[in-house]
PDB file of C-alpha atoms in Angstrom:
ATOM      1  CA  MET X  13     -35.045  43.355  16.513  1.00  0.00           C
ATOM      2  CA  LEU X  14     -34.195  40.538  18.932  1.00  0.00           C
ATOM      3  CA  ASP X  15     -30.610  40.519  17.662  1.00  0.00           C
ATOM      4  CA  ARG X  16     -30.368  44.277  18.160  1.00  0.00           C
ATOM      5  CA  ALA X  17     -31.550  44.091  21.772  1.00  0.00           C
ATOM      6  CA  ASP X  18     -29.417  41.021  22.522  1.00  0.00           C
ATOM      7  CA  GLY X  19     -26.323  42.592  20.939  1.00  0.00           C
ATOM      8  CA  ARG X  20     -26.691  45.781  22.952  1.00  0.00           C
ATOM      9  CA  ARG X  21     -27.208  43.810  26.163  1.00  0.00           C
ATOM     10  CA  ARG X  22     -24.114  41.685  25.514  1.00  0.00           C
ATOM     11  CA  LEU X  23     -22.013  44.731  24.576  1.00  0.00           C
ATOM     12  CA  ILE X  24     -22.906  46.522  27.816  1.00  0.00           C
ATOM     13  CA  ALA X  25     -22.274  43.344  29.828  1.00  0.00           C
ATOM     14  CA  LYS X  26     -18.786  42.989  28.332  1.00  0.00           C
ATOM     15  CA  LEU X  27     -18.026  46.665  28.938  1.00  0.00           C
ATOM     16  CA  SER X  28     -19.226  46.669  32.544  1.00  0.00           C
ATOM     17  CA  ILE X  29     -16.462  47.354  35.008  1.00  0.00           C
ATOM     18  CA  PRO X  30     -16.501  45.860  38.521  1.00  0.00           C
ATOM     19  CA  PRO X  31     -16.379  48.474  41.310  1.00  0.00           C
ATOM     20  CA  GLY X  32     -12.842  49.440  42.256  1.00  0.00           C
ATOM     21  CA  ASN X  33     -11.313  48.473  38.906  1.00  0.00           C
ATOM     22  CA  ARG X  34     -10.131  50.753  36.126  1.00  0.00           C
ATOM     23  CA  ALA X  35     -11.499  50.590  32.641  1.00  0.00           C
ATOM     24  CA  ASP X  36      -9.251  48.773  30.191  1.00  0.00           C
ATOM     25  CA  TYR X  37      -7.833  51.242  27.653  1.00  0.00           C
ATOM     26  CA  TRP X  38      -8.112  48.788  24.755  1.00  0.00           C
ATOM     27  CA  MET X  39     -11.701  47.892  25.673  1.00  0.00           C
ATOM     28  CA  LEU X  40     -12.822  51.534  25.664  1.00  0.00           C
ATOM     29  CA  ARG X  41     -10.866  52.279  22.520  1.00  0.00           C
ATOM     30  CA  HIS X  42     -12.146  49.471  20.297  1.00  0.00           C
ATOM     31  CA  GLY X  43     -14.740  47.570  22.306  1.00  0.00           C
ATOM     32  CA  PRO X  44     -15.274  43.818  22.581  1.00  0.00           C
ATOM     33  CA  MET X  45     -16.175  41.418  19.815  1.00  0.00           C
ATOM     34  CA  LEU X  46     -19.611  39.852  20.009  1.00  0.00           C
ATOM     35  CA  TRP X  47     -18.784  36.570  18.322  1.00  0.00           C
ATOM     36  CA  PHE X  48     -21.788  34.307  17.991  1.00  0.00           C
ATOM     37  CA  ARG X  49     -25.146  35.996  17.421  1.00  0.00           C
ATOM     38  CA  PRO X  50     -27.910  33.346  17.460  1.00  0.00           C
ATOM     39  CA  TRP X  51     -30.680  35.694  16.306  1.00  0.00           C
ATOM     40  CA  ARG X  52     -28.562  36.766  13.352  1.00  0.00           C
ATOM     41  CA  LEU X  53     -28.144  33.107  12.468  1.00  0.00           C
ATOM     42  CA  VAL X  54     -31.927  32.604  12.551  1.00  0.00           C
ATOM     43  CA  ALA X  55     -32.417  35.706  10.405  1.00  0.00           C
ATOM     44  CA  GLY X  56     -29.875  34.365   7.893  1.00  0.00           C
ATOM     45  CA  LEU X  57     -31.712  31.041   7.710  1.00  0.00           C
ATOM     46  CA  MET X  58     -35.053  32.759   7.173  1.00  0.00           C
ATOM     47  CA  LEU X  59     -33.609  35.058   4.522  1.00  0.00           C
ATOM     48  CA  GLY X  60     -32.081  32.009   2.862  1.00  0.00           C
ATOM     49  CA  CYS X  61     -35.509  30.406   2.750  1.00  0.00           C
ATOM     50  CA  ALA X  62     -36.885  33.578   1.179  1.00  0.00           C
ATOM     51  CA  VAL X  63     -34.128  33.567  -1.463  1.00  0.00           C
ATOM     52  CA  GLY X  64     -34.841  29.896  -2.114  1.00  0.00           C
ATOM     53  CA  VAL X  65     -38.446  30.730  -2.911  1.00  0.00           C
ATOM     54  CA  LYS X  66     -37.837  33.857  -4.973  1.00  0.00           C
ATOM     55  CA  TRP X  67     -34.545  35.413  -6.061  1.00  0.00           C
ATOM     56  CA  SER X  68     -35.881  38.933  -5.641  1.00  0.00           C
ATOM     57  CA  ALA X  69     -35.447  38.437  -1.874  1.00  0.00           C
ATOM     58  CA  LEU X  70     -31.721  39.127  -2.389  1.00  0.00           C
ATOM     59  CA  SER X  71     -32.526  42.824  -2.051  1.00  0.00           C
ATOM     60  CA  PHE X  72     -33.848  42.118   1.458  1.00  0.00           C
ATOM     61  CA  VAL X  73     -30.611  40.317   2.281  1.00  0.00           C
ATOM     62  CA  ALA X  74     -28.603  43.377   1.247  1.00  0.00           C
ATOM     63  CA  VAL X  75     -30.807  45.785   3.181  1.00  0.00           C
ATOM     64  CA  PHE X  76     -30.826  43.580   6.269  1.00  0.00           C
ATOM     65  CA  GLY X  77     -27.046  43.201   6.145  1.00  0.00           C
ATOM     66  CA  ILE X  78     -26.521  46.960   6.004  1.00  0.00           C
ATOM     67  CA  LEU X  79     -29.106  47.497   8.742  1.00  0.00           C
ATOM     68  CA  THR X  80     -27.439  45.082  11.157  1.00  0.00           C
ATOM     69  CA  VAL X  81     -24.045  46.732  10.665  1.00  0.00           C
ATOM     70  CA  LEU X  82     -25.578  50.174  11.272  1.00  0.00           C
ATOM     71  CA  TRP X  83     -27.256  48.881  14.438  1.00  0.00           C
ATOM     72  CA  ASP X  84     -23.904  47.558  15.668  1.00  0.00           C
ATOM     73  CA  LEU X  85     -22.232  50.902  14.936  1.00  0.00           C
ATOM     74  CA  SER X  86     -24.970  52.733  16.817  1.00  0.00           C
ATOM     75  CA  ALA X  87     -24.630  50.411  19.814  1.00  0.00           C
ATOM     76  CA  ARG X  88     -20.879  50.982  19.975  1.00  0.00           C
ATOM     77  CA  ARG X  89     -21.326  54.745  19.753  1.00  0.00           C
ATOM     78  CA  THR X  90     -23.966  54.723  22.504  1.00  0.00           C
ATOM     79  CA  ALA X  91     -21.740  52.572  24.742  1.00  0.00           C
ATOM     80  CA  GLY X  92     -18.976  55.189  24.579  1.00  0.00           C
ATOM     81  CA  ILE X  93     -16.400  53.343  22.501  1.00  0.00           C
ATOM     82  CA  ARG X  94     -13.973  55.892  21.085  1.00  0.00           C
ATOM     83  CA  HIS X  95     -13.305  54.444  17.622  1.00  0.00           C
ATOM     84  CA  TRP X  96     -16.803  53.095  17.088  1.00  0.00           C
ATOM     85  CA  VAL X  97     -16.847  53.289  13.279  1.00  0.00           C
ATOM     86  CA  VAL X  98     -13.573  51.479  12.658  1.00  0.00           C
ATOM     87  CA  SER X  99     -14.091  48.896  15.373  1.00  0.00           C
ATOM     88  CA  GLY X 100     -17.708  48.333  14.390  1.00  0.00           C
ATOM     89  CA  LEU X 101     -16.833  47.698  10.762  1.00  0.00           C
ATOM     90  CA  TRP X 102     -13.708  45.592  11.347  1.00  0.00           C
ATOM     91  CA  ARG X 103     -14.679  43.742  14.512  1.00  0.00           C
ATOM     92  CA  ASP X 104     -18.390  43.112  13.969  1.00  0.00           C
ATOM     93  CA  GLY X 105     -19.177  44.126  10.395  1.00  0.00           C
ATOM     94  CA  ILE X 106     -17.100  41.486   8.626  1.00  0.00           C
ATOM     95  CA  LEU X 107     -18.335  38.752  10.936  1.00  0.00           C
ATOM     96  CA  ALA X 108     -21.940  39.910  10.477  1.00  0.00           C
ATOM     97  CA  PHE X 109     -21.520  39.742   6.703  1.00  0.00           C
ATOM     98  CA  PHE X 110     -20.254  36.178   6.804  1.00  0.00           C
ATOM     99  CA  GLN X 111     -22.893  35.061   9.311  1.00  0.00           C
ATOM    100  CA  ILE X 112     -25.722  36.335   7.125  1.00  0.00           C
ATOM    101  CA  ILE X 113     -24.281  35.253   3.764  1.00  0.00           C
ATOM    102  CA  ARG X 114     -23.182  31.808   4.959  1.00  0.00           C
ATOM    103  CA  TRP X 115     -26.665  30.861   6.119  1.00  0.00           C
ATOM    104  CA  CYS X 116     -28.509  32.747   3.433  1.00  0.00           C
ATOM    105  CA  TRP X 117     -26.701  31.504   0.341  1.00  0.00           C
ATOM    106  CA  PRO X 118     -28.596  28.645  -1.310  1.00  0.00           C
ATOM    107  CA  PRO X 119     -26.708  25.343  -1.489  1.00  0.00           C
ATOM    108  CA  THR X 120     -25.462  24.186  -4.869  1.00  0.00           C
TER     109      THR X 120
END
């Protein structure tokens, strides 16, 4: 939940337009990328610990991964980004997948 609130706050901050300036066409069309998400990193570490204890926690990893992508899509739609599905999946979805899987996958 902390990642959801932080992601929405950062998305709105990057979309905010100073008074007297015009909105950037590209920014309203696809939206900004929210590169590093520290709460998502912490969630990946905790899910990795859960998988290390019991392999059945992999289902939680899958559900959490889908949930975070859906939250990002919802945030982009609420912010008024025109192509929120495509930009959410390509700009944030792939990065979210690798952030969760990289820190969740048990070392060999």
